[in-house]
PDB file of C-alpha atoms in Angstrom:
ATOM      1  CA  MET U1436      54.049  -5.934-101.740  1.00 84.00           C
ATOM      2  CA  ILE U1437      50.363  -6.483-100.962  1.00 83.00           C
ATOM      3  CA  SER U1438      51.198  -7.669 -97.465  1.00 82.00           C
ATOM      4  CA  SER U1439      53.170  -4.467 -96.831  1.00 84.00           C
ATOM      5  CA  PHE U1440      49.998  -2.449 -97.445  1.00 85.00           C
ATOM      6  CA  HIS U1441      48.396  -4.072 -94.368  1.00 82.00           C
ATOM      7  CA  VAL U1442      44.983  -4.241 -96.030  1.00 83.00           C
ATOM      8  CA  THR U1443      44.224  -7.580 -94.332  1.00 79.00           C
ATOM      9  CA  SER U1444      45.806 -10.073 -92.005  1.00 76.00           C
ATOM     10  CA  SER U1445      44.466 -13.155 -93.806  1.00 78.00           C
ATOM     11  CA  GLU U1446      46.774 -14.936 -96.217  1.00 76.00           C
ATOM     12  CA  ASP U1447      43.836 -15.912 -98.407  1.00 76.00           C
ATOM     13  CA  GLN U1448      42.736 -12.301 -98.762  1.00 82.00           C
ATOM     14  CA  ILE U1449      46.266 -11.228 -99.686  1.00 85.00           C
ATOM     15  CA  SER U1450      46.221 -13.558-102.696  1.00 84.00           C
ATOM     16  CA  LEU U1451      42.840 -12.110-103.696  1.00 86.00           C
ATOM     17  CA  TYR U1452      44.154  -8.538-103.640  1.00 87.00           C
ATOM     18  CA  ALA U1453      47.279  -9.617-105.530  1.00 87.00           C
ATOM     19  CA  GLY U1454      45.033 -11.052-108.227  1.00 87.00           C
ATOM     20  CA  LEU U1455      43.139  -7.773-108.426  1.00 89.00           C
ATOM     21  CA  VAL U1456      46.350  -5.824-108.952  1.00 90.00           C
ATOM     22  CA  THR U1457      47.447  -8.241-111.675  1.00 87.00           C
ATOM     23  CA  SER U1458      44.100  -8.251-113.467  1.00 91.00           C
ATOM     24  CA  ALA U1459      43.771  -4.436-113.397  1.00 92.00           C
ATOM     25  CA  PHE U1460      46.363  -4.153-116.161  1.00 91.00           C
ATOM     26  CA  ALA U1461      44.773  -6.840-118.346  1.00 89.00           C
ATOM     27  CA  PHE U1462      41.247  -5.466-117.946  1.00 92.00           C
ATOM     28  CA  ALA U1463      42.295  -1.899-118.794  1.00 93.00           C
ATOM     29  CA  GLU U1464      44.280  -3.131-121.801  1.00 90.00           C
ATOM     30  CA  PHE U1465      41.310  -5.161-123.017  1.00 87.00           C
ATOM     31  CA  SER U1466      38.978  -2.191-122.632  1.00 90.00           C
ATOM     32  CA  THR U1467      41.115   0.219-124.677  1.00 92.00           C
ATOM     33  CA  GLY U1468      42.564  -2.065-127.365  1.00 89.00           C
ATOM     34  CA  VAL U1469      39.977  -1.228-130.035  1.00 88.00           C
ATOM     35  CA  PHE U1470      40.269   2.487-129.267  1.00 93.00           C
ATOM     36  CA  TRP U1471      44.037   2.549-129.782  1.00 93.00           C
ATOM     37  CA  GLY U1472      43.706   0.527-132.969  1.00 91.00           C
ATOM     38  CA  ARG U1473      41.225   2.954-134.492  1.00 91.00           C
ATOM     39  CA  LEU U1474      43.255   5.926-133.289  1.00 94.00           C
ATOM     40  CA  SER U1475      46.338   4.550-135.049  1.00 93.00           C
ATOM     41  CA  ASP U1476      44.378   4.614-138.317  1.00 92.00           C
ATOM     42  CA  ARG U1477      43.876   8.364-137.824  1.00 93.00           C
ATOM     43  CA  ILE U1478      47.135   9.646-136.372  1.00 94.00           C
ATOM     44  CA  GLY U1479      49.551   6.859-137.325  1.00 94.00           C
ATOM     45  CA  ARG U1480      51.163   3.795-135.771  1.00 94.00           C
ATOM     46  CA  LYS U1481      54.235   5.503-134.347  1.00 95.00           C
ATOM     47  CA  PRO U1482      52.441   8.006-132.051  1.00 94.00           C
ATOM     48  CA  VAL U1483      50.273   5.244-130.584  1.00 95.00           C
ATOM     49  CA  LEU U1484      53.283   3.015-129.930  1.00 94.00           C
ATOM     50  CA  MET U1485      55.134   5.907-128.315  1.00 95.00           C
ATOM     51  CA  VAL U1486      52.143   6.692-126.094  1.00 94.00           C
ATOM     52  CA  GLY U1487      52.112   3.044-125.029  1.00 93.00           C
ATOM     53  CA  LEU U1488      55.755   3.146-124.000  1.00 93.00           C
ATOM     54  CA  ILE U1489      55.361   6.454-122.167  1.00 94.00           C
ATOM     55  CA  GLY U1490      52.225   5.163-120.441  1.00 93.00           C
ATOM     56  CA  THR U1491      54.042   2.047-119.288  1.00 93.00           C
ATOM     57  CA  LEU U1492      56.866   4.198-117.913  1.00 95.00           C
ATOM     58  CA  LEU U1493      54.440   6.399-115.979  1.00 94.00           C
ATOM     59  CA  SER U1494      52.550   3.414-114.633  1.00 94.00           C
ATOM     60  CA  MET U1495      55.770   1.874-113.330  1.00 93.00           C
ATOM     61  CA  LEU U1496      56.667   5.057-111.503  1.00 94.00           C
ATOM     62  CA  VAL U1497      53.189   5.250-109.959  1.00 95.00           C
ATOM     63  CA  PHE U1498      53.379   1.581-109.009  1.00 94.00           C
ATOM     64  CA  GLY U1499      56.827   2.033-107.480  1.00 92.00           C
ATOM     65  CA  PHE U1500      55.690   4.967-105.347  1.00 93.00           C
ATOM     66  CA  ALA U1501      52.513   3.153-104.265  1.00 92.00           C
ATOM     67  CA  SER U1502      52.126   3.035-100.501  1.00 89.00           C
ATOM     68  CA  ASN U1503      48.606   1.586-100.447  1.00 90.00           C
ATOM     69  CA  LEU U1504      46.380  -0.701-102.498  1.00 91.00           C
ATOM     70  CA  PRO U1505      44.365   1.960-104.419  1.00 91.00           C
ATOM     71  CA  VAL U1506      47.521   3.618-105.754  1.00 93.00           C
ATOM     72  CA  ALA U1507      48.897   0.243-106.835  1.00 93.00           C
ATOM     73  CA  LEU U1508      45.650  -0.533-108.652  1.00 93.00           C
ATOM     74  CA  LEU U1509      45.747   2.892-110.283  1.00 94.00           C
ATOM     75  CA  GLY U1510      49.300   2.375-111.499  1.00 93.00           C
ATOM     76  CA  ARG U1511      48.542  -0.990-113.067  1.00 93.00           C
ATOM     77  CA  ALA U1512      45.283   0.207-114.616  1.00 94.00           C
ATOM     78  CA  LEU U1513      47.044   3.276-116.043  1.00 93.00           C
ATOM     79  CA  GLY U1514      49.634   1.070-117.712  1.00 92.00           C
ATOM     80  CA  GLY U1515      46.979  -1.143-119.267  1.00 91.00           C
ATOM     81  CA  ALA U1516      44.806   1.746-120.440  1.00 93.00           C
ATOM     82  CA  LEU U1517      47.701   3.495-122.198  1.00 91.00           C
ATOM     83  CA  ASN U1518      49.287   0.321-123.537  1.00 85.00           C
ATOM     84  CA  GLY U1519      46.496  -1.479-125.393  1.00 80.00           C
ATOM     85  CA  ASN U1520      48.481  -1.475-128.625  1.00 83.00           C
ATOM     86  CA  ILE U1521      49.316  -5.123-129.284  1.00 83.00           C
ATOM     87  CA  GLY U1522      47.183  -5.018-132.416  1.00 83.00           C
ATOM     88  CA  VAL U1523      48.892  -1.802-133.521  1.00 90.00           C
ATOM     89  CA  LEU U1524      52.288  -3.443-133.067  1.00 87.00           C
ATOM     90  CA  GLN U1525      51.281  -6.455-135.149  1.00 84.00           C
ATOM     91  CA  THR U1526      49.896  -4.157-137.846  1.00 86.00           C
ATOM     92  CA  THR U1527      53.158  -2.204-137.887  1.00 89.00           C
ATOM     93  CA  VAL U1528      55.163  -5.393-138.351  1.00 85.00           C
ATOM     94  CA  ALA U1529      52.865  -6.472-141.182  1.00 83.00           C
ATOM     95  CA  GLU U1530      53.308  -3.093-142.885  1.00 87.00           C
ATOM     96  CA  ILE U1531      57.102  -3.231-142.538  1.00 85.00           C
ATOM     97  CA  VAL U1532      57.486  -6.823-143.741  1.00 82.00           C
ATOM     98  CA  THR U1533      55.332  -6.853-146.854  1.00 79.00           C
ATOM     99  CA  GLU U1534      56.546 -10.216-148.168  1.00 76.00           C
ATOM    100  CA  ARG U1535      54.118 -12.806-146.842  1.00 72.00           C
ATOM    101  CA  GLU U1536      56.655 -15.630-146.898  1.00 69.00           C
ATOM    102  CA  HIS U1537      58.808 -13.663-144.448  1.00 65.00           C
ATOM    103  CA  GLN U1538      56.043 -12.703-142.039  1.00 65.00           C
ATOM    104  CA  PRO U1539      55.417 -15.991-140.139  1.00 63.00           C
ATOM    105  CA  ALA U1540      59.027 -17.198-139.941  1.00 63.00           C
ATOM    106  CA  SER U1541      60.888 -13.934-139.396  1.00 68.00           C
ATOM    107  CA  ALA U1542      58.668 -11.030-138.392  1.00 70.00           C
ATOM    108  CA  TYR U1543      55.941 -12.547-136.241  1.00 73.00           C
ATOM    109  CA  ALA U1544      58.344 -14.998-134.611  1.00 77.00           C
ATOM    110  CA  ILE U1545      60.289 -12.129-133.032  1.00 79.00           C
ATOM    111  CA  MET U1546      57.369 -10.740-131.016  1.00 79.00           C
ATOM    112  CA  PRO U1547      56.620 -13.833-128.881  1.00 79.00           C
ATOM    113  CA  PHE U1548      60.359 -14.331-128.394  1.00 83.00           C
ATOM    114  CA  VAL U1549      60.820 -10.796-127.067  1.00 84.00           C
ATOM    115  CA  TRP U1550      57.677 -11.107-124.932  1.00 83.00           C
ATOM    116  CA  SER U1551      58.908 -14.383-123.415  1.00 86.00           C
ATOM    117  CA  PHE U1552      62.352 -12.922-122.800  1.00 89.00           C
ATOM    118  CA  GLY U1553      60.814  -9.927-121.042  1.00 87.00           C
ATOM    119  CA  SER U1554      58.551 -12.203-118.990  1.00 87.00           C
ATOM    120  CA  ILE U1555      61.661 -13.991-117.744  1.00 91.00           C
ATOM    121  CA  LEU U1556      63.849 -10.930-117.211  1.00 90.00           C
ATOM    122  CA  GLY U1557      61.174  -8.748-115.573  1.00 89.00           C
ATOM    123  CA  PRO U1558      60.434 -10.981-112.564  1.00 89.00           C
ATOM    124  CA  LEU U1559      64.167 -11.518-112.085  1.00 92.00           C
ATOM    125  CA  ILE U1560      64.735  -7.769-111.861  1.00 91.00           C
ATOM    126  CA  GLY U1561      61.737  -7.319-109.574  1.00 90.00           C
ATOM    127  CA  GLY U1562      62.723 -10.102-107.207  1.00 89.00           C
ATOM    128  CA  ALA U1563      66.389  -9.133-107.083  1.00 92.00           C
ATOM    129  CA  LEU U1564      65.898  -5.405-106.516  1.00 92.00           C
ATOM    130  CA  ALA U1565      62.757  -5.298-104.357  1.00 91.00           C
ATOM    131  CA  GLU U1566      63.271  -4.138-100.760  1.00 91.00           C
ATOM    132  CA  PRO U1567      66.924  -3.168-101.277  1.00 92.00           C
ATOM    133  CA  CYS U1568      67.387  -1.936 -97.686  1.00 91.00           C
ATOM    134  CA  LYS U1569      66.488  -5.392 -96.451  1.00 90.00           C
ATOM    135  CA  ASN U1570      68.349  -7.443 -99.046  1.00 91.00           C
ATOM    136  CA  TYR U1571      71.384  -5.178 -99.579  1.00 91.00           C
ATOM    137  CA  PRO U1572      71.944  -3.299 -96.298  1.00 89.00           C
ATOM    138  CA  GLY U1573      75.538  -2.533 -97.257  1.00 88.00           C
ATOM    139  CA  PHE U1574      74.438  -0.407-100.216  1.00 89.00           C
ATOM    140  CA  PHE U1575      71.031   0.882 -99.038  1.00 89.00           C
ATOM    141  CA  ALA U1576      70.816   2.035 -95.426  1.00 87.00           C
ATOM    142  CA  ARG U1577      67.681   2.087 -93.345  1.00 88.00           C
ATOM    143  CA  GLY U1578      65.715   5.321 -93.135  1.00 85.00           C
ATOM    144  CA  THR U1579      66.613   6.358 -96.676  1.00 87.00           C
ATOM    145  CA  PHE U1580      64.430   7.022 -99.703  1.00 88.00           C
ATOM    146  CA  PHE U1581      64.373   3.381-100.790  1.00 90.00           C
ATOM    147  CA  ASP U1582      63.414   2.288 -97.288  1.00 90.00           C
ATOM    148  CA  ARG U1583      60.268   4.429 -97.525  1.00 91.00           C
ATOM    149  CA  TYR U1584      59.458   3.047-100.983  1.00 91.00           C
ATOM    150  CA  PRO U1585      60.875  -0.483-100.929  1.00 92.00           C
ATOM    151  CA  PHE U1586      59.491  -1.464-104.348  1.00 92.00           C
ATOM    152  CA  LEU U1587      60.634   1.615-106.257  1.00 93.00           C
ATOM    153  CA  LEU U1588      64.104   0.453-107.317  1.00 94.00           C
ATOM    154  CA  PRO U1589      63.036  -2.345-109.727  1.00 94.00           C
ATOM    155  CA  ASN U1590      60.460  -0.030-111.254  1.00 94.00           C
ATOM    156  CA  LEU U1591      63.113   2.649-111.757  1.00 95.00           C
ATOM    157  CA  VAL U1592      65.358   0.161-113.548  1.00 94.00           C
ATOM    158  CA  CYS U1593      62.517  -0.917-115.828  1.00 93.00           C
ATOM    159  CA  ALA U1594      61.579   2.726-116.408  1.00 94.00           C
ATOM    160  CA  ALA U1595      65.164   3.455-117.482  1.00 95.00           C
ATOM    161  CA  ILE U1596      65.004   0.589-119.984  1.00 93.00           C
ATOM    162  CA  LEU U1597      61.714   1.961-121.276  1.00 93.00           C
ATOM    163  CA  LEU U1598      63.234   5.426-121.600  1.00 95.00           C
ATOM    164  CA  VAL U1599      65.899   3.990-123.898  1.00 95.00           C
ATOM    165  CA  GLY U1600      63.167   2.321-125.946  1.00 94.00           C
ATOM    166  CA  ILE U1601      61.236   5.594-126.189  1.00 95.00           C
ATOM    167  CA  LEU U1602      64.300   7.471-127.421  1.00 95.00           C
ATOM    168  CA  VAL U1603      65.116   4.771-129.974  1.00 95.00           C
ATOM    169  CA  GLY U1604      61.517   4.734-131.191  1.00 93.00           C
ATOM    170  CA  MET U1605      61.269   8.502-131.544  1.00 94.00           C
ATOM    171  CA  LEU U1606      64.584   8.830-133.342  1.00 94.00           C
ATOM    172  CA  PHE U1607      64.670   5.744-135.570  1.00 93.00           C
ATOM    173  CA  LEU U1608      61.188   4.218-135.906  1.00 92.00           C
ATOM    174  CA  GLU U1609      59.554   5.084-139.221  1.00 92.00           C
ATOM    175  CA  GLU U1610      55.835   5.542-139.692  1.00 93.00           C
ATOM    176  CA  THR U1611      54.232   2.683-141.649  1.00 92.00           C
ATOM    177  CA  HIS U1612      50.680   3.960-142.187  1.00 93.00           C
ATOM    178  CA  GLN U1613      50.056   4.325-145.911  1.00 89.00           C
ATOM    179  CA  GLU U1614      48.449   7.768-145.680  1.00 90.00           C
ATOM    180  CA  ILE U1615      50.729   9.221-142.986  1.00 91.00           C
ATOM    181  CA  LYS U1616      54.144   7.730-143.753  1.00 89.00           C
ATOM    182  CA  TYR U1617      55.101  10.643-146.040  1.00 90.00           C
ATOM    183  CA  ARG U1618      54.552  13.329-143.431  1.00 90.00           C
ATOM    184  CA  ARG U1619      57.532  15.054-141.907  1.00 91.00           C
ATOM    185  CA  ASP U1620      58.940  13.286-138.835  1.00 92.00           C
ATOM    186  CA  ILE U1621      61.131  15.628-136.802  1.00 93.00           C
ATOM    187  CA  GLY U1622      62.288  12.833-134.491  1.00 91.00           C
ATOM    188  CA  LEU U1623      63.421  10.721-137.435  1.00 91.00           C
ATOM    189  CA  GLU U1624      65.289  13.683-138.909  1.00 92.00           C
ATOM    190  CA  ILE U1625      67.094  14.243-135.603  1.00 93.00           C
ATOM    191  CA  GLY U1626      67.997  10.555-135.462  1.00 92.00           C
ATOM    192  CA  GLN U1627      69.486  10.657-138.952  1.00 90.00           C
ATOM    193  CA  LYS U1628      71.497  13.760-138.087  1.00 91.00           C
ATOM    194  CA  LEU U1629      72.848  12.037-134.990  1.00 90.00           C
ATOM    195  CA  LEU U1630      73.900   9.025-137.031  1.00 88.00           C
ATOM    196  CA  HIS U1631      75.583  11.233-139.615  1.00 88.00           C
ATOM    197  CA  SER U1632      77.377  13.164-136.874  1.00 87.00           C
ATOM    198  CA  PHE U1633      78.940   9.907-135.664  1.00 83.00           C
ATOM    199  CA  ASN U1634      79.746   8.901-139.270  1.00 76.00           C
ATOM    200  CA  TRP U1635      77.475   5.885-139.079  1.00 68.00           C
ATOM    201  CA  GLN U1636      75.998   4.558-142.276  1.00 55.00           C
ATOM    202  CA  TRP U1637      72.232   5.061-142.522  1.00 51.00           C
ATOM    203  CA  GLY U1638      70.459   4.208-145.741  1.00 49.00           C
ATOM    204  CA  PRO U1639      71.993   3.201-149.072  1.00 45.00           C
ATOM    205  CA  LYS U1640      75.681   2.545-149.597  1.00 48.00           C
ATOM    206  CA  SER U1641      77.966   4.987-151.335  1.00 41.00           C
ATOM    207  CA  SER U1642      77.862   2.970-154.568  1.00 44.00           C
ATOM    208  CA  ASP U1643      74.098   3.108-154.465  1.00 47.00           C
ATOM    209  CA  LYS U1644      74.258   6.868-153.996  1.00 42.00           C
ATOM    210  CA  VAL U1645      76.393   7.157-157.151  1.00 42.00           C
ATOM    211  CA  ASN U1646      73.865   5.108-159.070  1.00 50.00           C
ATOM    212  CA  ASP U1647      71.085   7.261-157.676  1.00 48.00           C
ATOM    213  CA  ALA U1648      72.928  10.393-158.822  1.00 47.00           C
ATOM    214  CA  ASN U1649      73.243   9.011-162.350  1.00 51.00           C
ATOM    215  CA  PHE U1650      69.610   8.009-162.212  1.00 50.00           C
ATOM    216  CA  GLU U1651      68.573  11.504-161.155  1.00 49.00           C
ATOM    217  CA  GLU U1652      70.627  13.011-163.970  1.00 50.00           C
ATOM    218  CA  SER U1653      68.983  10.799-166.591  1.00 50.00           C
ATOM    219  CA  ARG U1654      65.562  11.492-165.076  1.00 51.00           C
ATOM    220  CA  SER U1655      66.122  15.226-165.246  1.00 48.00           C
ATOM    221  CA  LEU U1656      67.071  14.927-168.912  1.00 49.00           C
ATOM    222  CA  LEU U1657      63.914  12.990-169.639  1.00 49.00           C
ATOM    223  CA  GLU U1658      61.649  15.327-167.714  1.00 48.00           C
ATOM    224  CA  ASP U1659      63.142  18.646-168.891  1.00 48.00           C
ATOM    225  CA  GLU U1660      60.446  20.804-170.424  1.00 49.00           C
ATOM    226  CA  PRO U1661      61.010  22.037-173.984  1.00 49.00           C
ATOM    227  CA  PRO U1662      61.302  25.760-174.789  1.00 49.00           C
ATOM    228  CA  PRO U1663      57.998  27.702-174.914  1.00 49.00           C
ATOM    229  CA  GLY U1664      58.007  27.843-178.696  1.00 46.00           C
ATOM    230  CA  TYR U1665      58.144  24.084-178.991  1.00 43.00           C
ATOM    231  CA  ARG U1666      55.522  23.177-176.416  1.00 46.00           C
ATOM    232  CA  THR U1667      52.572  21.270-177.812  1.00 46.00           C
ATOM    233  CA  THR U1668      49.808  19.071-176.491  1.00 45.00           C
ATOM    234  CA  GLU U1669      49.810  16.864-179.551  1.00 46.00           C
ATOM    235  CA  GLY U1670      52.342  14.604-181.125  1.00 43.00           C
ATOM    236  CA  SER U1671      54.505  12.316-178.995  1.00 44.00           C
ATOM    237  CA  PRO U1672      52.631  10.310-176.356  1.00 45.00           C
ATOM    238  CA  ARG U1673      53.587  10.532-172.699  1.00 46.00           C
ATOM    239  CA  TYR U1674      55.023   7.284-171.516  1.00 43.00           C
ATOM    240  CA  PRO U1675      53.956   6.209-168.037  1.00 43.00           C
ATOM    241  CA  SER U1676      57.529   5.290-167.161  1.00 41.00           C
ATOM    242  CA  SER U1677      58.575   8.943-167.270  1.00 42.00           C
ATOM    243  CA  ARG U1678      56.413   9.629-164.225  1.00 40.00           C
ATOM    244  CA  ALA U1679      57.460   6.500-162.352  1.00 41.00           C
ATOM    245  CA  LEU U1680      61.118   7.482-162.354  1.00 42.00           C
ATOM    246  CA  SER U1681      60.913   9.632-159.235  1.00 42.00           C
ATOM    247  CA  PRO U1682      61.828   7.517-156.208  1.00 46.00           C
ATOM    248  CA  ALA U1683      61.162  10.323-153.742  1.00 46.00           C
ATOM    249  CA  ALA U1684      57.565  10.993-154.701  1.00 44.00           C
ATOM    250  CA  PRO U1685      54.910   8.774-153.103  1.00 48.00           C
ATOM    251  CA  PRO U1686      53.020   6.536-155.525  1.00 47.00           C
ATOM    252  CA  TYR U1687      49.693   7.887-154.312  1.00 43.00           C
ATOM    253  CA  THR U1688      48.519  11.022-152.633  1.00 45.00           C
ATOM    254  CA  HIS U1689      46.650  10.900-149.357  1.00 46.00           C
ATOM    255  CA  SER U1690      43.344  11.618-151.036  1.00 46.00           C
ATOM    256  CA  ALA U1691      43.969   8.993-153.718  1.00 46.00           C
ATOM    257  CA  VAL U1692      44.675   6.330-151.121  1.00 45.00           C
ATOM    258  CA  ARG U1693      41.602   7.317-149.152  1.00 48.00           C
ATOM    259  CA  VAL U1694      39.407   7.168-152.269  1.00 45.00           C
ATOM    260  CA  ALA U1695      40.883   3.802-153.241  1.00 47.00           C
ATOM    261  CA  LEU U1696      40.188   2.378-149.813  1.00 45.00           C
ATOM    262  CA  GLN U1697      36.661   3.711-149.795  1.00 49.00           C
ATOM    263  CA  SER U1698      35.995   2.351-153.272  1.00 46.00           C
ATOM    264  CA  LYS U1699      36.963  -1.102-152.058  1.00 48.00           C
ATOM    265  CA  GLY U1700      34.627  -0.766-149.107  1.00 46.00           C
ATOM    266  CA  THR U1701      37.317  -1.151-146.464  1.00 45.00           C
ATOM    267  CA  SER U1702      35.830   1.185-143.891  1.00 46.00           C
ATOM    268  CA  ALA U1703      37.268   0.438-140.463  1.00 49.00           C
ATOM    269  CA  SER U1704      34.082  -0.311-138.563  1.00 59.00           C
ATOM    270  CA  VAL U1705      33.939  -2.400-135.435  1.00 59.00           C
ATOM    271  CA  GLN U1706      31.147  -4.584-136.806  1.00 66.00           C
ATOM    272  CA  LYS U1707      33.173  -5.543-139.863  1.00 70.00           C
ATOM    273  CA  ALA U1708      36.312  -6.123-137.822  1.00 69.00           C
ATOM    274  CA  PHE U1709      34.771  -8.779-135.575  1.00 74.00           C
ATOM    275  CA  THR U1710      34.352 -11.520-138.137  1.00 81.00           C
ATOM    276  CA  LYS U1711      33.941 -15.180-137.245  1.00 79.00           C
ATOM    277  CA  PRO U1712      37.677 -16.050-137.505  1.00 76.00           C
ATOM    278  CA  VAL U1713      38.548 -12.991-135.393  1.00 73.00           C
ATOM    279  CA  ILE U1714      36.058 -13.998-132.709  1.00 79.00           C
ATOM    280  CA  VAL U1715      37.437 -17.552-132.681  1.00 79.00           C
ATOM    281  CA  HIS U1716      40.981 -16.229-132.243  1.00 69.00           C
ATOM    282  CA  ILE U1717      39.868 -13.940-129.420  1.00 74.00           C
ATOM    283  CA  LEU U1718      38.176 -16.842-127.637  1.00 79.00           C
ATOM    284  CA  GLY U1719      41.275 -18.975-128.121  1.00 77.00           C
ATOM    285  CA  TYR U1720      43.570 -16.357-126.664  1.00 67.00           C
ATOM    286  CA  GLY U1721      41.117 -15.833-123.818  1.00 71.00           C
ATOM    287  CA  ILE U1722      41.125 -19.520-122.949  1.00 77.00           C
ATOM    288  CA  LEU U1723      44.932 -19.622-123.043  1.00 68.00           C
ATOM    289  CA  ALA U1724      45.149 -16.533-120.839  1.00 60.00           C
TER     290      ALA U1724
END
């Protein structure tokens, strides 16, 4: 691809420019990682992950339509700047899988597996579908759209895969942030309606729903207010279990969670985030990269 830009005639310089295009994504991702992490604490994990997927899709389209080196650099840098959410993804997994014994073996083991699988499948798609007019002249004739943009087809295929991931995330991914998870999610509601329209099971089984109905009936009997003439503030104590019977109500309000976090001194500051173990892990990943 770099040689088709005709930026230089030297083979050594072509490898240099190819390295610049590759490193543009990593540098932009490194520069914006902390920003996306802090933004996810304000607006939630799901919006940041969705922005990352949409940004990757846009960057692939820009990269596929690139006809010179600056546009290719812009496409890769755009993908890295909008996709610095590896930390947000790991935080989301940790908030979904709350049992610590399941996190290393089940949850965190999936991410490197998927990354490795994508690292194998992506170059295969790129190498097989690049320059289709040259490699598959029977299907793609010369002088057509794909002859003008010979590296667009593999990016379109990857963009289509990303589009499926975006739709699945918007319709079925639940927010995991403690203060934002109880807000209304229109995309999740649409996804549940789609599943119900196809008669697919989503949520508890029918037997569980019967038990929940009985539970709601007993809860309503316990929480029914007495007639006005019999109301009193003295006498029988209020048992804490009568308030804990509501499965739909969140255990804490947003303000209560915020006050609890502030009382523990867990303010998300950059200085407190970069502890000695974190710095050691960053250096280790940097050496491996």
